[in-house]
Amino acid sequence: MHWLRALWASTGFRLAAHVALLVSLTILATLAVVYLQTVGVMQQRMARAVALDMQRLTQRFDQGGVTALAAAIESSRARGLAEGDELHLLLDAAGHRLAGNIEPFAAELPRRDATLQRPVLLRGRSVAAYLQLRRLADGSVLVVGRDMRDQQAVESLVMQASLAAMLVSAFLLIGGIFIFRQRLERAVSGIRQTAERIGAGQLQARVAVDDEPDEFALLSQDINRMLDRMQALMDGVRHVSDTIAHNLRTPLTRVLLRLQRHASQPSDDATLRAVLQDSAADLQELAATFEKLLRIAEAEAGTRRMPFETVDMQTIARDVCELYQPLAEDAGQTLVHEDGLPALVQGDASLLASAVANLVDNALKHGGAATRVTLRVRHQGGRLGLIVQDDGPGVPQHELTRLGLRFHRLNAEVPGQGLGLASVRAIAALHGGALRLEDGAPGLRAILELPQPAPA
Amino acid sequence: MWRCLVIEDDQANARFIADGLRELGHIAVVCHDGAQALARASTESWDLIILDRMLPHGVDGLSILATLRGLGKKTPVIVLSALSALDERVRGLKAGGDDYLTKPFAFTELAARAEALVRRARPGPEIRVLEFADLRLDLARRQVQRGARAITLQPREFRLLAFFMLHAQQNLTRAMLLEAVWDYHFDPQTNVIDVQVSRLRAKLSAAGEPPLIQTVRGVGYRLALPDAPDAADAP
């Protein structure tokens, strides 16, 4: 019983069993229709033939009485006109046989005209018969019928064929259930095994995908995509913790050593004040780095509870340009925004502004003296691109892909923490977009690509 | 002088904040747990409440804030939080907070924001013209004068000066200026705000006129006459 319960607990088995039940019912209904149609048609044909025979013989009775009728029955039998399965019986009012080929059954005769199926004696043998009985005007009884042995043989043949078909179907269905269940089991067990391996810490494990693009293959692909995303996040977290360890411990150690050194030796007020100011500045820098790393991690994880609002990237570009213009002018650089039509996206204005500010800041820092930085928005294939382009020295091709990795710095001489582009990438990803860096020939072209909301 | 209720479970942090406020001449009362804080915040009169988001026994500061607002209390509230998730700030402000600071923060930033909030909350007549020393700014006509001299400002410079004049004699941090004038909340990393302020400062001071926007070391800026305390001239 236990194995039966376990079997029934299997979704694959239950699903297959339900399908089998449906198929069985369909086959059963089809066979029933075939049987009823075949047997029904035969019975109708027999009833019609008997009725015609009866009609012909009663006309003979009307024309010449019972004697003529008896003669007609006998002569048709004698001349072999009657078919082999025809049955006749003519009884007089007293119940004696006047003509016919079946034995009388006077005791059981119905009192009125009737149609009946019953065994009769034909040449000493009992046969199943279909009979119509008519009481004639002079009290005699005419029975016309057909021997039903052939029909019963056909019925039994159809029945046997149906049973055989049912039996074969049942075997096929049972086989089908187990094959289906095994197929399902195989598909699901691949997913289960992968889940087990991942649970055991093998995060790189993936579900094997069949070549045939069935539902399981599609499900496996979806699961693999989800696992890829999770692993990317895990790698991100690991990378963040590594970089935090490296980039935060160093300044922390510096602060700690400085404070310990000055705590253990006498110092004048001015020195102490300087130590405190330096430590506060270091800690503030540290907090800013920590905050930035957290923001990047949060943006990459896509953890948001608040809905985005509609913001205009053209306005953001204008504001950022206006914010940085004095800085650029003081450095002898040019910063321009080529204004255009509103460019609406769903997003967080402050985050997007900080991303654009980061790109402008980079262009000004790395573009060199007298560089010209241009901001413009372009629309392309349902996506919007905010382009920040400078005409500075640009970035070598092999470096383009590494730009935007956390703490990766192109030029150590330029102040910064190497988190700017990583944060732009994360903000872009959070908004369903991406950051593309291209050779501007000359200079660097940074494109913040964002999806545009579909027109209402 | 104003009365401030500090709701913070970390005793050292609460003490630093309260001592800092007292040094500035204000009254500061500290509460470490949510229930007591809610009772005092709703039954006494305060000019400002500084509220930590995470309180002991799993109490969320935002629920205290929502209860207070539900009771019709309009006391200005600064929410302090170690949660810096992208939308935490929005949640804090939506719950009824007037400002939001992420830990760790500099006390000067907190003090500057507190000062600005309390001043803004105190009702005054509707202002059309702002005046400070010999500087005059007409909000309706969008005109600026220093003495008899008319000064032409860009729209954003005008907003920047209006913000300085609305908060005359108060310390204003760079983040506060970016939020108030540009309406963005992010750390620009570079000295863009300093360059903007120094341009405005240059436009306001012709030869011989004392500078009116002072640099406050470690804090930001302040609209004040050069000899005012806490101010050091910009280089």
XYZ file of C-alpha atoms in Angstrom:
691
model
C 0.000 0.000 0.000
C 2.863 2.299 0.839
C 4.370 2.034 -2.659
C 0.936 2.751 -4.130
C 0.629 5.902 -2.049
C 4.119 6.944 -3.094
C 3.208 6.286 -6.721
C 0.037 8.378 -6.440
C 2.021 11.184 -4.796
C 3.994 11.543 -8.025
C 2.625 14.407 -10.128
C 3.904 12.686 -13.260
C 2.012 9.495 -12.421
C -1.195 11.363 -11.543
C -1.013 13.449 -14.693
C -0.389 10.379 -16.858
C -3.149 8.420 -15.054
C -5.632 11.216 -15.706
C -4.643 11.308 -19.350
C -4.966 7.499 -19.513
C -8.413 7.651 -17.950
C -9.505 10.227 -20.496
C -8.110 8.158 -23.376
C -9.826 5.013 -22.011
C -13.162 6.790 -21.778
C -12.728 8.070 -25.331
C -11.942 4.576 -26.657
C -14.865 3.116 -24.693
C -17.270 5.707 -26.060
C -16.023 5.120 -29.619
C -16.427 1.358 -29.315
C -19.886 1.750 -27.792
C -20.923 3.938 -30.705
C -19.526 1.428 -33.234
C -21.262 -1.483 -31.491
C -24.601 0.267 -31.210
C -24.437 1.498 -34.789
C -23.575 -1.945 -36.242
C -26.053 -3.938 -34.176
C -28.739 -1.257 -34.485
C -28.528 -1.183 -38.289
C -28.738 -4.976 -38.475
C -31.752 -5.078 -36.147
C -33.539 -2.365 -38.111
C -32.935 -4.189 -41.374
C -34.265 -7.462 -39.900
C -37.345 -5.758 -38.432
C -38.100 -4.156 -41.806
C -37.740 -7.498 -43.664
C -40.018 -9.267 -41.160
C -42.606 -6.460 -41.426
C -42.623 -6.699 -45.248
C -42.957 -10.507 -45.039
C -45.837 -10.139 -42.593
C -47.515 -7.559 -44.838
C -47.215 -9.857 -47.895
C -48.646 -12.860 -45.999
C -51.575 -10.984 -44.391
C -52.503 -9.761 -47.871
C -52.648 -13.441 -48.967
C -54.868 -14.136 -45.980
C -57.149 -11.248 -46.906
C -57.346 -12.525 -50.470
C -57.869 -16.305 -49.867
C -58.217 -16.975 -46.180
C -56.136 -19.194 -43.956
C -55.899 -22.033 -46.476
C -54.422 -19.780 -49.152
C -52.038 -18.364 -46.562
C -50.864 -21.836 -45.464
C -50.371 -22.755 -49.097
C -48.384 -19.593 -49.782
C -46.089 -20.293 -46.812
C -45.517 -23.908 -47.749
C -45.103 -23.248 -51.475
C -42.584 -20.447 -50.895
C -40.635 -22.760 -48.603
C -40.925 -25.644 -51.006
C -39.755 -23.507 -53.935
C -36.784 -22.321 -51.878
C -37.939 -18.684 -52.166
C -37.636 -18.248 -48.468
C -34.161 -17.349 -47.233
C -32.416 -19.751 -44.868
C -32.955 -17.602 -41.813
C -36.692 -16.937 -42.394
C -39.046 -18.387 -39.794
C -42.799 -18.954 -40.277
C -45.558 -20.477 -38.224
C -49.284 -20.533 -38.929
C -51.549 -21.857 -36.188
C -55.283 -22.330 -36.373
C -57.575 -20.975 -33.695
C -57.081 -24.178 -31.688
C -53.330 -23.772 -31.782
C -52.513 -26.547 -34.321
C -49.761 -25.868 -36.821
C -51.102 -25.384 -40.359
C -47.821 -24.375 -41.942
C -44.315 -23.123 -41.123
C -40.895 -24.357 -40.124
C -40.855 -23.761 -36.380
C -42.494 -25.706 -33.625
C -45.637 -24.156 -32.081
C -45.415 -22.595 -28.643
C -49.144 -22.288 -28.045
C -48.978 -22.140 -24.261
C -46.835 -19.032 -24.309
C -48.512 -17.114 -27.109
C -49.343 -13.499 -26.300
C -53.028 -12.586 -26.621
C -52.448 -9.585 -28.897
C -50.277 -8.713 -31.882
C -46.748 -8.489 -30.627
C -43.036 -8.368 -31.434
C -40.824 -10.620 -29.377
C -37.385 -12.185 -29.134
C -37.305 -15.752 -27.843
C -35.845 -19.165 -28.522
C -37.849 -21.395 -30.891
C -37.438 -24.976 -32.081
C -36.282 -25.130 -35.702
C -35.855 -28.591 -37.101
C -35.500 -29.913 -33.562
C -32.859 -27.309 -32.550
C -33.469 -24.338 -30.311
C -32.517 -21.062 -31.983
C -32.802 -17.462 -30.871
C -35.453 -15.762 -32.978
C -36.883 -12.339 -33.697
C -40.674 -12.775 -34.192
C -43.716 -10.749 -35.112
C -47.054 -12.287 -34.174
C -50.424 -11.365 -35.611
C -53.809 -12.745 -34.660
C -55.871 -13.024 -37.862
C -59.610 -12.342 -38.255
C -60.611 -16.038 -38.070
C -58.717 -16.598 -34.801
C -55.688 -18.183 -36.430
C -52.198 -16.864 -35.530
C -49.460 -15.937 -38.021
C -45.859 -15.767 -36.733
C -43.159 -14.386 -39.040
C -39.549 -14.072 -37.904
C -35.811 -14.389 -38.504
C -33.217 -16.678 -37.083
C -30.907 -14.403 -35.031
C -27.850 -16.664 -34.946
C -25.970 -14.719 -37.658
C -26.739 -11.422 -36.027
C -25.638 -12.730 -32.655
C -22.437 -13.970 -34.242
C -21.786 -10.479 -35.637
C -22.645 -8.896 -32.263
C -20.316 -11.234 -30.466
C -17.586 -10.496 -33.053
C -17.924 -6.737 -32.525
C -17.951 -7.253 -28.753
C -14.818 -9.403 -28.879
C -13.072 -6.904 -31.146
C -14.008 -4.125 -28.708
C -12.714 -6.071 -25.735
C -9.481 -6.875 -27.558
C -9.079 -3.190 -28.471
C -9.749 -2.220 -24.829
C -7.183 -4.712 -23.618
C -4.511 -3.552 -26.067
C -5.314 0.094 -25.179
C -5.023 -0.691 -21.477
C -1.570 -2.220 -21.986
C -0.487 0.697 -24.154
C -1.814 3.183 -21.590
C -0.080 1.494 -18.672
C 3.136 1.503 -20.696
C 2.473 5.135 -21.641
C 1.937 6.123 -18.016
C 5.295 4.717 -17.000
C 7.146 6.118 -20.013
C 5.547 9.553 -19.442
C 6.322 9.408 -15.744
C 9.914 8.432 -16.422
C 10.305 11.275 -18.920
C 8.873 13.732 -16.394
C 10.993 12.223 -13.644
C 14.106 12.584 -15.785
C 13.335 16.203 -16.629
C 12.557 17.125 -13.026
C 15.382 15.093 -11.526
C 17.874 17.152 -13.569
C 16.516 20.298 -11.944
C 16.421 18.652 -8.499
C 19.986 17.399 -8.764
C 21.163 20.876 -9.781
C 19.293 22.411 -6.839
C 20.940 19.871 -4.516
C 24.390 20.670 -5.877
C 23.784 24.393 -5.503
C 22.484 23.788 -1.982
C 25.753 21.980 -1.295
C 27.663 25.084 -2.381
C 28.433 24.330 -6.044
C 27.086 27.654 -7.296
C 28.386 27.082 -10.824
C 26.124 23.995 -11.307
C 23.559 24.386 -14.109
C 20.634 22.324 -15.391
C 21.411 20.312 -18.530
C 19.222 21.604 -21.399
C 17.840 19.193 -24.026
C 18.271 20.081 -27.679
C 14.546 19.795 -28.215
C 12.917 23.097 -27.259
C 10.073 21.620 -25.195
C 8.596 23.152 -22.026
C 11.231 21.515 -19.822
C 14.066 22.823 -21.959
C 12.583 26.332 -21.730
C 12.107 25.960 -17.962
C 15.698 24.753 -17.608
C 16.935 27.738 -19.614
C 14.940 30.121 -17.382
C 16.328 28.463 -14.257
C 19.864 28.693 -15.644
C 19.386 32.381 -16.437
C 18.158 32.953 -12.880
C 21.162 31.061 -11.507
C 23.535 33.100 -13.690
C 22.020 36.298 -12.298
C 22.267 35.002 -8.733
C 25.870 33.980 -9.248
C 26.678 37.395 -10.714
C 25.165 38.982 -7.599
C 27.086 36.598 -5.338
C 30.295 37.377 -7.225
C 29.451 41.054 -6.823
C 28.964 40.639 -3.090
C 32.214 38.699 -2.843
C 33.997 41.311 -4.900
C 32.515 44.097 -2.763
C 33.596 42.392 0.437
C 37.098 41.852 -0.976
C 37.395 45.426 -2.091
C 35.902 46.683 1.160
C 38.478 44.607 3.001
C 41.243 46.123 0.908
C 40.090 49.681 0.461
C 38.545 50.265 3.850
C 40.997 48.471 6.083
C 43.952 50.469 4.813
C 42.617 53.916 5.777
C 41.153 52.421 8.985
C 44.588 51.142 9.924
C 46.059 54.559 9.110
C 43.563 56.292 11.434
C 44.056 53.703 14.174
C 47.862 53.930 14.086
C 47.763 57.722 14.047
C 45.388 57.884 17.042
C 47.307 55.240 19.012
C 50.638 56.972 18.386
C 49.353 60.329 19.578
C 47.438 58.802 22.498
C 50.624 57.294 23.875
C 52.871 60.339 23.598
C 52.510 63.930 24.804
C 51.477 66.362 22.065
C 50.654 70.028 22.018
C 47.134 71.272 21.259
C 47.882 72.233 17.671
C 49.309 68.788 16.886
C 46.355 67.079 18.535
C 43.915 69.257 16.594
C 45.693 68.375 13.353
C 45.580 64.667 14.237
C 41.872 64.870 14.967
C 41.167 66.806 11.768
C 43.157 64.337 9.669
C 41.409 61.386 11.323
C 37.975 62.952 10.812
C 38.800 63.611 7.149
C 40.008 60.010 6.699
C 36.874 58.629 8.351
C 34.646 60.876 6.262
C 36.383 59.642 3.107
C 35.958 56.092 4.342
C 32.246 56.577 5.026
C 31.795 58.054 1.534
C 33.527 55.042 -0.065
C 31.483 52.642 2.034
C 28.274 54.455 1.110
C 29.181 54.344 -2.571
C 29.956 50.625 -2.469
C 26.667 49.913 -0.730
C 24.774 51.982 -3.280
C 26.429 50.134 -6.144
C 25.638 46.773 -4.549
C 22.025 47.817 -3.901
C 21.590 49.106 -7.439
C 23.122 45.939 -8.891
C 20.869 43.788 -6.735
C 17.925 45.785 -8.066
C 16.411 46.029 -4.592
C 13.741 48.684 -4.815
C 10.504 49.027 -2.987
C 9.535 52.410 -4.342
C 8.121 52.828 -7.826
C 10.085 54.955 -10.296
C 8.747 58.294 -11.493
C 8.702 59.830 -14.946
C 11.798 61.996 -15.382
C 13.116 63.978 -18.336
C 16.706 63.104 -19.222
C 16.946 66.334 -21.219
C 16.285 68.310 -18.008
C 18.811 66.224 -16.096
C 21.425 66.757 -18.811
C 20.691 70.517 -18.754
C 20.941 70.690 -14.930
C 24.168 68.698 -14.738
C 25.663 70.758 -17.546
C 24.727 73.957 -15.723
C 26.141 72.574 -12.457
C 29.522 71.672 -13.989
C 29.892 74.558 -16.473
C 31.633 76.981 -14.081
C 34.066 74.211 -13.069
C 34.840 73.477 -16.726
C 35.232 77.184 -17.598
C 37.628 77.727 -14.697
C 39.767 74.875 -16.064
C 39.690 76.353 -19.582
C 37.423 73.545 -20.817
C 34.119 73.718 -22.697
C 30.971 71.916 -21.579
C 27.877 72.162 -23.755
C 24.460 70.555 -23.792
C 22.833 70.204 -27.207
C 19.227 70.697 -26.144
C 16.400 68.773 -27.791
C 12.910 67.412 -27.295
C 11.940 66.033 -23.858
C 13.298 62.507 -23.316
C 11.107 60.806 -20.735
C 12.136 57.681 -18.841
C 10.956 55.907 -15.697
C 13.566 56.440 -13.032
C 15.002 58.115 -9.981
C 16.033 61.674 -10.858
C 18.789 61.912 -8.233
C 20.350 58.589 -9.206
C 20.248 59.410 -12.916
C 21.653 62.889 -12.261
C 24.470 61.370 -10.225
C 25.214 58.960 -13.113
C 25.325 61.817 -15.651
C 27.407 63.922 -13.237
C 29.870 61.027 -12.917
C 30.225 60.793 -16.718
C 30.711 64.564 -17.075
C 33.172 64.564 -14.174
C 35.192 61.777 -15.823
C 35.202 63.527 -19.189
C 36.466 66.762 -17.621
C 39.064 64.996 -15.462
C 40.486 62.769 -18.181
C 39.834 64.962 -21.219
C 42.725 67.237 -20.382
C 43.108 70.995 -20.697
C 40.985 72.729 -23.345
C 38.862 69.635 -23.890
C 35.338 70.068 -25.199
C 32.642 67.910 -23.594
C 29.254 67.578 -25.263
C 26.034 66.213 -23.749
C 23.204 65.162 -26.014
C 20.267 62.778 -26.036
C 19.482 60.461 -28.943
C 16.568 58.110 -29.530
C 17.213 54.774 -31.175
C 14.909 51.778 -31.480
C 12.777 52.357 -28.399
C 15.838 53.156 -26.311
C 17.218 56.456 -25.283
C 20.896 57.250 -25.108
C 22.370 60.085 -23.126
C 25.766 60.694 -24.710
C 28.706 62.350 -22.989
C 31.537 62.821 -25.468
C 34.898 64.479 -25.050
C 37.638 65.208 -27.581
C 40.471 64.302 -25.220
C 43.089 61.560 -25.572
C 40.449 58.781 -25.248
C 40.957 55.303 -23.818
C 42.963 52.431 -25.377
C 40.707 49.733 -26.884
C 41.866 47.021 -24.444
C 40.995 49.250 -21.482
C 37.409 49.966 -22.606
C 36.054 46.688 -21.232
C 37.794 47.115 -17.870
C 36.465 50.602 -17.285
C 33.682 50.462 -14.757
C 35.105 47.641 -12.658
C 35.107 48.670 -9.025
C 38.310 50.412 -7.959
C 39.753 50.122 -11.455
C 41.544 53.382 -12.198
C 42.830 54.329 -15.603
C 45.186 56.967 -14.307
C 46.364 56.895 -10.708
C 47.459 60.544 -11.014
C 43.841 61.681 -11.355
C 42.091 61.940 -7.974
C 39.242 59.524 -7.321
C 38.398 56.121 -5.912
C 37.708 54.216 -9.105
C 34.025 53.803 -8.245
C 32.426 56.394 -10.515
C 31.838 54.293 -13.630
C 30.965 51.218 -11.537
C 28.224 53.272 -9.934
C 27.034 54.526 -13.373
C 26.874 50.932 -14.621
C 24.898 49.872 -11.543
C 22.452 52.796 -11.861
C 21.974 52.023 -15.566
C 21.312 48.350 -14.767
C 18.830 49.308 -12.053
C 16.890 51.304 -14.659
C 16.942 48.393 -17.131
C 19.610 50.080 -19.200
C 23.357 49.855 -19.741
C 26.497 51.943 -19.991
C 28.382 51.737 -23.284
C 31.853 53.139 -23.731
C 33.126 53.687 -27.261
C 36.075 55.203 -29.012
C 34.879 58.721 -29.821
C 37.653 59.222 -32.400
C 38.827 61.472 -30.890
C 38.186 61.077 -27.178
C 35.754 58.815 -25.335
C 32.030 58.489 -25.965
C 30.041 57.301 -22.954
C 26.418 56.353 -23.659
C 23.950 55.893 -20.816
C 21.287 53.765 -22.513
C 17.833 53.617 -20.944
C 14.582 51.984 -22.023
C 11.867 54.416 -23.014
C 8.363 53.845 -21.717
C 5.950 52.671 -24.382
C 3.648 55.474 -25.582
C 0.325 55.421 -23.732
C 17.233 78.810 21.447
C 14.966 75.874 20.733
C 13.873 72.608 22.358
C 14.896 69.412 20.665
C 13.948 65.813 21.436
C 16.652 63.320 20.437
C 15.265 59.792 19.978
C 18.288 57.526 19.592
C 18.984 54.128 21.183
C 22.763 54.336 20.889
C 23.741 56.170 24.063
C 27.083 57.482 22.798
C 25.526 58.870 19.603
C 22.625 60.387 21.540
C 25.057 62.056 23.943
C 27.196 63.498 21.120
C 24.130 64.948 19.401
C 22.618 66.342 22.619
C 25.934 67.842 23.804
C 26.516 69.388 20.395
C 23.070 70.996 20.416
C 23.549 72.261 23.995
C 26.881 73.828 23.007
C 24.969 75.721 20.328
C 22.689 77.047 23.105
C 19.675 74.788 22.601
C 17.791 72.501 24.994
C 18.187 68.813 24.124
C 16.335 65.907 25.750
C 17.340 62.322 24.995
C 15.016 59.310 24.782
C 16.392 55.817 24.228
C 13.224 53.799 23.715
C 10.273 54.080 21.383
C 7.326 54.037 23.807
C 8.752 56.749 26.052
C 9.770 58.778 23.022
C 6.282 58.621 21.521
C 4.737 59.698 24.844
C 7.056 62.702 25.196
C 6.892 63.658 21.525
C 3.096 63.675 21.510
C 2.443 65.353 24.871
C 5.143 68.057 25.060
C 6.001 70.979 22.850
C 9.165 70.679 20.762
C 10.768 72.810 18.067
C 12.494 69.802 16.525
C 12.644 66.022 16.833
C 15.729 64.069 15.782
C 14.570 60.491 15.285
C 16.632 57.351 14.737
C 15.000 54.780 12.433
C 16.050 51.647 14.277
C 15.004 51.586 17.923
C 15.242 48.756 20.479
C 12.790 45.796 20.500
C 12.334 46.021 16.742
C 10.521 49.371 16.884
C 10.763 51.241 13.599
C 11.220 54.977 14.036
C 9.013 55.548 10.989
C 6.014 54.025 12.814
C 6.519 56.552 15.647
C 6.702 59.288 13.030
C 3.533 58.088 11.316
C 1.710 57.968 14.689
C 2.830 61.512 15.487
C 1.643 62.795 12.123
C -1.608 60.883 12.639
C -2.089 62.791 15.900
C -1.733 66.028 13.949
C 1.726 66.920 15.328
C 3.548 69.090 12.816
C 6.874 69.289 14.690
C 9.771 69.213 12.201
C 11.501 65.805 12.229
C 14.948 64.806 10.995
C 15.204 61.059 10.439
C 18.592 59.465 11.107
C 19.290 56.080 9.611
C 22.013 53.575 8.926
C 19.815 52.280 6.119
C 20.993 53.854 2.920
C 19.005 51.770 0.462
C 18.048 53.665 -2.636
C 14.500 54.250 -1.520
C 14.976 54.568 2.250
C 15.163 58.333 1.983
C 11.887 58.420 0.037
C 10.267 56.158 2.647
C 11.457 58.401 5.460
C 10.129 61.535 3.806
C 6.863 59.864 2.822
C 6.285 58.785 6.428
C 6.276 62.462 7.372
C 9.973 63.243 7.881
C 11.161 66.700 6.892
C 14.756 65.690 6.291
C 16.804 62.489 6.209
C 20.427 61.908 7.161
C 22.335 58.700 6.596
C 24.829 57.512 9.213
C 27.652 58.258 9.560
C 27.085 62.006 9.323
C 29.053 65.014 10.472
C 27.488 66.869 13.400
C 27.912 70.115 11.467
C 25.649 68.712 8.715
C 23.002 67.746 11.293
C 23.242 71.123 13.052
C 22.941 73.057 9.781
C 19.891 71.058 8.671
C 18.274 71.332 12.113
C 18.743 75.112 12.119
C 17.246 75.428 8.626
C 14.255 73.241 9.551
C 13.407 75.073 12.784
C 13.623 78.470 11.081
C 11.459 77.310 8.205
C 8.846 75.878 10.598
C 8.426 79.116 12.517
C 5.584 81.048 10.906
C 6.409 84.476 9.560
C 4.859 86.983 7.219
C 4.932 86.106 3.522
C 8.229 87.367 2.205
C 8.451 89.192 -1.119
C 11.711 91.047 -0.539
C 14.741 89.604 1.249
C 17.311 91.896 2.770
C 20.678 91.311 4.380
C 23.166 94.063 5.141
C 23.120 96.247 1.991
C 21.951 93.352 -0.185
C 18.346 93.331 -1.402
C 16.601 90.568 -3.349
C 13.098 91.040 -4.768
C 11.545 87.608 -5.215
C 8.616 88.831 -7.289
C 10.587 91.026 -9.695
C 13.617 88.747 -9.659
C 15.935 91.708 -9.027
C 19.066 91.899 -6.891
C 20.740 95.047 -5.615
C 23.714 95.716 -3.443
C 23.487 99.267 -2.233
C 22.593 101.224 -5.350
C 24.224 98.717 -7.701
C 22.008 96.319 -9.631
C 23.404 92.794 -9.954
C 22.472 90.532 -12.844
C 22.267 86.856 -11.921
C 21.563 83.665 -13.860
C 18.267 81.953 -12.759
C 20.138 79.286 -10.777
C 22.407 81.898 -9.122
C 19.275 83.818 -8.164
C 17.832 80.700 -6.474
C 21.139 80.073 -4.734
C 21.260 83.613 -3.365
C 17.567 83.464 -2.333
C 18.312 80.276 -0.359
C 21.295 81.941 1.325
C 19.184 84.992 2.216
C 16.268 82.895 3.521
C 18.798 81.222 5.823
C 20.966 84.239 6.595
C 23.461 83.711 9.430
C 22.999 79.935 9.197
C 25.565 77.358 8.234
C 24.587 75.660 4.976
C 26.296 72.496 3.760
C 27.093 71.743 0.120
C 24.542 68.890 0.138
C 21.848 71.286 1.412
C 22.626 73.761 -1.387
C 22.491 71.019 -4.051
C 19.172 69.744 -2.677
C 17.569 73.188 -2.326
C 18.752 74.795 -5.557
C 19.132 71.854 -7.958
C 16.677 69.469 -6.247
C 19.018 66.475 -6.499
C 20.262 64.269 -3.660
C 23.722 62.995 -4.457
C 27.301 63.699 -3.558
C 28.921 65.401 -6.563
C 32.393 64.290 -5.303
C 34.011 67.316 -6.960
C 33.962 70.955 -5.921
C 31.169 71.985 -8.302
C 29.155 73.632 -5.519
C 32.230 75.549 -4.338
C 32.785 76.903 -7.841
C 29.112 77.935 -8.110
C 29.263 79.692 -4.719
C 32.525 81.451 -5.492
C 31.046 82.770 -8.767
C 28.028 84.122 -6.915
C 30.291 85.589 -4.251
C 32.325 87.373 -6.931
C 29.187 88.840 -8.527
C 27.956 90.102 -5.172
C 31.173 91.902 -4.219
C 32.467 94.750 -6.343
C 35.791 96.340 -5.507
C 35.894 97.453 -1.905
C 32.674 95.703 -0.877
C 33.106 93.138 1.886
C 32.266 89.560 0.839
C 28.893 88.412 2.183
C 29.138 84.654 1.634
C 31.635 83.208 4.097
C 33.297 79.801 3.924
C 32.822 77.833 7.154
C 35.596 75.267 7.439
C 34.431 71.679 7.722
C 30.789 72.725 7.172
C 30.106 74.710 4.038
C 28.961 78.324 3.722
C 27.148 81.052 5.569
C 25.654 84.383 4.543
C 27.215 86.722 7.096
C 29.389 89.797 7.432
C 33.104 88.972 7.427
C 33.641 89.631 11.144
C 30.849 87.258 12.228
C 31.921 84.336 14.438
C 32.359 80.835 12.940
C 33.216 82.358 9.617
C 36.505 82.388 7.820
C 37.011 84.228 4.598
C 37.431 82.169 1.574
C 40.915 82.216 0.206
